[in-house]
Amino acid sequence: MKRMPKRVSNSIQRGSVLLESLIAILIFSLGILSLVGLLGASVKDTASSMYRTQASLLASEVIGEMWAKSQTTTNVPTLLAGYKGSGPEAWREKVAAALPGVVEGAGEDDTGSNLPVIDVDGDTVTVTIYWKAPGDTSAHQYVIATRIVGNTNS
């Protein structure tokens, strides 16, 4: 019976260890790449959440301003009519500065989203704020509606 030389047996074993090591490195590399992809998605979701929160704060700010002014006036419909459209200039500038893609005169074209819209229907006020985050293909919007009836205690 012939025996294999010991030298050949060692080279086969070394080759299988090398192959196992390469497979382990491949699996480890795939895991690291998956973690990097997860981190990228997490950063994007965090930025999206920040923009939604900012839009909510800006919409609540203008509604709060309307409500506060409605408490000191007797003609609430005239007050609300003054806000109809895209809102006060200072507030529009604040929205444009806080959210990406808010551009004067934009909306249907590729230059960004349009300015916020304040719709007044009687005592119902609807505020819609648009933004388009960098890298997004479409615009996002935040809509809030409320009733402003003025001071009922006078």
PDB file of C-alpha atoms in Angstrom:
ATOM      1  CA  MET A   1       0.000   0.000   0.000  1.00  0.00           C
ATOM      2  CA  LYS A   2       1.379   3.305  -1.031  1.00  0.00           C
ATOM      3  CA  ARG A   3       1.222   6.197   1.329  1.00  0.00           C
ATOM      4  CA  MET A   4       0.984   9.798   0.256  1.00  0.00           C
ATOM      5  CA  PRO A   5       4.009  11.770   1.051  1.00  0.00           C
ATOM      6  CA  LYS A   6       3.551  13.926   4.122  1.00  0.00           C
ATOM      7  CA  ARG A   7       4.518  17.018   2.177  1.00  0.00           C
ATOM      8  CA  VAL A   8       1.529  16.786  -0.223  1.00  0.00           C
ATOM      9  CA  SER A   9      -0.891  16.350   2.664  1.00  0.00           C
ATOM     10  CA  ASN A  10       0.361  19.549   4.337  1.00  0.00           C
ATOM     11  CA  SER A  11      -0.044  21.603   1.143  1.00  0.00           C
ATOM     12  CA  ILE A  12      -3.687  20.463   0.750  1.00  0.00           C
ATOM     13  CA  GLN A  13      -4.402  21.401   4.353  1.00  0.00           C
ATOM     14  CA  ARG A  14      -2.763  24.808   3.881  1.00  0.00           C
ATOM     15  CA  GLY A  15      -4.882  25.413   0.797  1.00  0.00           C
ATOM     16  CA  SER A  16      -8.130  24.626   2.594  1.00  0.00           C
ATOM     17  CA  VAL A  17      -7.187  26.963   5.469  1.00  0.00           C
ATOM     18  CA  LEU A  18      -6.486  29.718   2.940  1.00  0.00           C
ATOM     19  CA  LEU A  19      -9.837  29.107   1.236  1.00  0.00           C
ATOM     20  CA  GLU A  20     -11.684  29.166   4.582  1.00  0.00           C
ATOM     21  CA  SER A  21      -9.926  32.428   5.484  1.00  0.00           C
ATOM     22  CA  LEU A  22     -10.921  34.048   2.192  1.00  0.00           C
ATOM     23  CA  ILE A  23     -14.558  33.010   2.667  1.00  0.00           C
ATOM     24  CA  ALA A  24     -14.549  34.390   6.227  1.00  0.00           C
ATOM     25  CA  ILE A  25     -13.113  37.709   4.980  1.00  0.00           C
ATOM     26  CA  LEU A  26     -15.808  37.836   2.265  1.00  0.00           C
ATOM     27  CA  ILE A  27     -18.614  37.264   4.783  1.00  0.00           C
ATOM     28  CA  PHE A  28     -17.128  39.854   7.166  1.00  0.00           C
ATOM     29  CA  SER A  29     -16.816  42.395   4.319  1.00  0.00           C
ATOM     30  CA  LEU A  30     -20.454  41.888   3.318  1.00  0.00           C
ATOM     31  CA  GLY A  31     -21.493  42.491   6.922  1.00  0.00           C
ATOM     32  CA  ILE A  32     -19.499  45.736   7.092  1.00  0.00           C
ATOM     33  CA  LEU A  33     -20.975  46.935   3.768  1.00  0.00           C
ATOM     34  CA  SER A  34     -24.471  46.198   5.077  1.00  0.00           C
ATOM     35  CA  LEU A  35     -23.780  48.251   8.207  1.00  0.00           C
ATOM     36  CA  VAL A  36     -22.523  51.170   6.087  1.00  0.00           C
ATOM     37  CA  GLY A  37     -25.716  51.016   3.992  1.00  0.00           C
ATOM     38  CA  LEU A  38     -27.819  50.947   7.145  1.00  0.00           C
ATOM     39  CA  LEU A  39     -25.971  53.986   8.467  1.00  0.00           C
ATOM     40  CA  GLY A  40     -26.650  55.884   5.222  1.00  0.00           C
ATOM     41  CA  ALA A  41     -30.362  55.100   5.381  1.00  0.00           C
ATOM     42  CA  SER A  42     -30.433  56.154   9.028  1.00  0.00           C
ATOM     43  CA  VAL A  43     -28.844  59.531   8.232  1.00  0.00           C
ATOM     44  CA  LYS A  44     -31.348  60.120   5.415  1.00  0.00           C
ATOM     45  CA  ASP A  45     -34.304  59.233   7.671  1.00  0.00           C
ATOM     46  CA  THR A  46     -32.996  61.540  10.393  1.00  0.00           C
ATOM     47  CA  ALA A  47     -32.765  64.448   7.941  1.00  0.00           C
ATOM     48  CA  SER A  48     -36.268  63.712   6.654  1.00  0.00           C
ATOM     49  CA  SER A  49     -37.598  63.701  10.204  1.00  0.00           C
ATOM     50  CA  MET A  50     -35.864  67.016  10.893  1.00  0.00           C
ATOM     51  CA  TYR A  51     -37.527  68.633   7.852  1.00  0.00           C
ATOM     52  CA  ARG A  52     -40.972  67.317   8.867  1.00  0.00           C
ATOM     53  CA  THR A  53     -40.502  68.655  12.380  1.00  0.00           C
ATOM     54  CA  GLN A  54     -39.363  72.038  11.067  1.00  0.00           C
ATOM     55  CA  ALA A  55     -42.383  72.239   8.742  1.00  0.00           C
ATOM     56  CA  SER A  56     -44.687  71.388  11.656  1.00  0.00           C
ATOM     57  CA  LEU A  57     -43.160  74.109  13.823  1.00  0.00           C
ATOM     58  CA  LEU A  58     -43.417  76.718  11.069  1.00  0.00           C
ATOM     59  CA  ALA A  59     -47.062  75.872  10.344  1.00  0.00           C
ATOM     60  CA  SER A  60     -47.924  75.941  14.032  1.00  0.00           C
ATOM     61  CA  GLU A  61     -46.141  79.281  14.359  1.00  0.00           C
ATOM     62  CA  VAL A  62     -48.280  81.022  11.748  1.00  0.00           C
ATOM     63  CA  ILE A  63     -51.462  79.442  13.112  1.00  0.00           C
ATOM     64  CA  GLY A  64     -50.511  80.546  16.622  1.00  0.00           C
ATOM     65  CA  GLU A  65     -49.949  84.067  15.346  1.00  0.00           C
ATOM     66  CA  MET A  66     -53.380  84.068  13.698  1.00  0.00           C
ATOM     67  CA  TRP A  67     -55.022  82.751  16.849  1.00  0.00           C
ATOM     68  CA  ALA A  68     -53.294  85.346  19.059  1.00  0.00           C
ATOM     69  CA  LYS A  69     -54.353  88.193  16.781  1.00  0.00           C
ATOM     70  CA  SER A  70     -57.896  86.813  16.573  1.00  0.00           C
ATOM     71  CA  GLN A  71     -58.220  87.172  20.351  1.00  0.00           C
ATOM     72  CA  THR A  72     -57.782  90.964  20.149  1.00  0.00           C
ATOM     73  CA  THR A  73     -59.866  91.779  17.080  1.00  0.00           C
ATOM     74  CA  THR A  74     -63.577  91.820  16.428  1.00  0.00           C
ATOM     75  CA  ASN A  75     -63.306  91.172  12.687  1.00  0.00           C
ATOM     76  CA  VAL A  76     -61.708  87.711  12.451  1.00  0.00           C
ATOM     77  CA  PRO A  77     -62.671  87.066   8.777  1.00  0.00           C
ATOM     78  CA  THR A  78     -60.790  90.207   7.677  1.00  0.00           C
ATOM     79  CA  LEU A  79     -57.805  89.191   9.802  1.00  0.00           C
ATOM     80  CA  LEU A  80     -57.732  85.696   8.283  1.00  0.00           C
ATOM     81  CA  ALA A  81     -58.175  87.058   4.756  1.00  0.00           C
ATOM     82  CA  GLY A  82     -54.923  88.964   5.252  1.00  0.00           C
ATOM     83  CA  TYR A  83     -53.092  85.661   5.655  1.00  0.00           C
ATOM     84  CA  LYS A  84     -54.638  84.024   2.583  1.00  0.00           C
ATOM     85  CA  GLY A  85     -52.163  82.994  -0.105  1.00  0.00           C
ATOM     86  CA  SER A  86     -48.596  82.359   0.929  1.00  0.00           C
ATOM     87  CA  GLY A  87     -48.675  84.186   4.268  1.00  0.00           C
ATOM     88  CA  PRO A  88     -46.765  87.161   5.656  1.00  0.00           C
ATOM     89  CA  GLU A  89     -43.459  88.032   3.976  1.00  0.00           C
ATOM     90  CA  ALA A  90     -41.324  87.473   7.097  1.00  0.00           C
ATOM     91  CA  TRP A  91     -42.863  84.043   7.677  1.00  0.00           C
ATOM     92  CA  ARG A  92     -42.381  83.028   4.011  1.00  0.00           C
ATOM     93  CA  GLU A  93     -38.710  84.018   4.250  1.00  0.00           C
ATOM     94  CA  LYS A  94     -38.371  81.967   7.429  1.00  0.00           C
ATOM     95  CA  VAL A  95     -39.873  78.924   5.678  1.00  0.00           C
ATOM     96  CA  ALA A  96     -37.576  79.384   2.679  1.00  0.00           C
ATOM     97  CA  ALA A  97     -34.538  79.652   4.963  1.00  0.00           C
ATOM     98  CA  ALA A  98     -35.465  76.649   7.120  1.00  0.00           C
ATOM     99  CA  LEU A  99     -36.492  74.112   4.492  1.00  0.00           C
ATOM    100  CA  PRO A 100     -34.620  73.033   1.362  1.00  0.00           C
ATOM    101  CA  GLY A 101     -36.169  73.444  -2.072  1.00  0.00           C
ATOM    102  CA  VAL A 102     -38.594  76.244  -1.152  1.00  0.00           C
ATOM    103  CA  VAL A 103     -38.221  78.608  -4.098  1.00  0.00           C
ATOM    104  CA  GLU A 104     -40.244  81.666  -5.129  1.00  0.00           C
ATOM    105  CA  GLY A 105     -42.320  80.868  -8.214  1.00  0.00           C
ATOM    106  CA  ALA A 106     -41.316  77.205  -8.342  1.00  0.00           C
ATOM    107  CA  GLY A 107     -43.445  74.128  -7.970  1.00  0.00           C
ATOM    108  CA  GLU A 108     -44.273  72.591 -11.305  1.00  0.00           C
ATOM    109  CA  ASP A 109     -40.770  72.850 -12.743  1.00  0.00           C
ATOM    110  CA  ASP A 110     -37.511  71.226 -11.599  1.00  0.00           C
ATOM    111  CA  THR A 111     -36.192  74.159  -9.562  1.00  0.00           C
ATOM    112  CA  GLY A 112     -37.745  73.068  -6.254  1.00  0.00           C
ATOM    113  CA  SER A 113     -40.968  73.212  -4.324  1.00  0.00           C
ATOM    114  CA  ASN A 114     -43.261  76.187  -4.126  1.00  0.00           C
ATOM    115  CA  LEU A 115     -43.815  78.545  -1.239  1.00  0.00           C
ATOM    116  CA  PRO A 116     -46.199  77.630   1.564  1.00  0.00           C
ATOM    117  CA  VAL A 117     -49.916  78.065   0.992  1.00  0.00           C
ATOM    118  CA  ILE A 118     -52.438  79.351   3.523  1.00  0.00           C
ATOM    119  CA  ASP A 119     -56.028  78.607   2.533  1.00  0.00           C
ATOM    120  CA  VAL A 120     -58.853  80.328   4.413  1.00  0.00           C
ATOM    121  CA  ASP A 121     -62.416  79.019   4.118  1.00  0.00           C
ATOM    122  CA  GLY A 122     -64.622  80.861   6.587  1.00  0.00           C
ATOM    123  CA  ASP A 123     -63.072  80.157   9.978  1.00  0.00           C
ATOM    124  CA  THR A 124     -61.124  77.100   8.765  1.00  0.00           C
ATOM    125  CA  VAL A 125     -57.447  77.699   8.032  1.00  0.00           C
ATOM    126  CA  THR A 126     -55.312  75.159   6.177  1.00  0.00           C
ATOM    127  CA  VAL A 127     -51.543  75.651   6.039  1.00  0.00           C
ATOM    128  CA  THR A 128     -49.547  73.598   3.528  1.00  0.00           C
ATOM    129  CA  ILE A 129     -45.752  73.697   3.544  1.00  0.00           C
ATOM    130  CA  TYR A 130     -43.647  72.120   0.802  1.00  0.00           C
ATOM    131  CA  TRP A 131     -39.984  71.150   0.715  1.00  0.00           C
ATOM    132  CA  LYS A 132     -37.663  69.078  -1.400  1.00  0.00           C
ATOM    133  CA  ALA A 133     -34.668  67.559   0.347  1.00  0.00           C
ATOM    134  CA  PRO A 134     -31.359  67.267  -1.520  1.00  0.00           C
ATOM    135  CA  GLY A 135     -31.306  64.059  -3.513  1.00  0.00           C
ATOM    136  CA  ASP A 136     -35.072  63.536  -3.377  1.00  0.00           C
ATOM    137  CA  THR A 137     -36.938  63.122  -6.646  1.00  0.00           C
ATOM    138  CA  SER A 138     -40.243  64.548  -5.429  1.00  0.00           C
ATOM    139  CA  ALA A 139     -41.397  67.268  -3.066  1.00  0.00           C
ATOM    140  CA  HIS A 140     -42.812  66.559   0.378  1.00  0.00           C
ATOM    141  CA  GLN A 141     -45.609  68.444   2.078  1.00  0.00           C
ATOM    142  CA  TYR A 142     -46.959  69.052   5.554  1.00  0.00           C
ATOM    143  CA  VAL A 143     -50.624  70.038   5.900  1.00  0.00           C
ATOM    144  CA  ILE A 144     -52.365  71.274   9.037  1.00  0.00           C
ATOM    145  CA  ALA A 145     -55.948  72.537   9.327  1.00  0.00           C
ATOM    146  CA  THR A 146     -57.663  74.295  12.208  1.00  0.00           C
ATOM    147  CA  ARG A 147     -60.570  76.584  13.064  1.00  0.00           C
ATOM    148  CA  ILE A 148     -59.943  80.107  14.301  1.00  0.00           C
ATOM    149  CA  VAL A 149     -63.096  81.678  15.704  1.00  0.00           C
ATOM    150  CA  GLY A 150     -61.711  84.584  17.697  1.00  0.00           C
ATOM    151  CA  ASN A 151     -62.471  85.642  21.242  1.00  0.00           C
ATOM    152  CA  THR A 152     -65.867  84.278  22.234  1.00  0.00           C
ATOM    153  CA  ASN A 153     -65.744  85.839  25.715  1.00  0.00           C
ATOM    154  CA  SER A 154     -66.174  89.465  24.637  1.00  0.00           C
TER     155      SER A 154
END
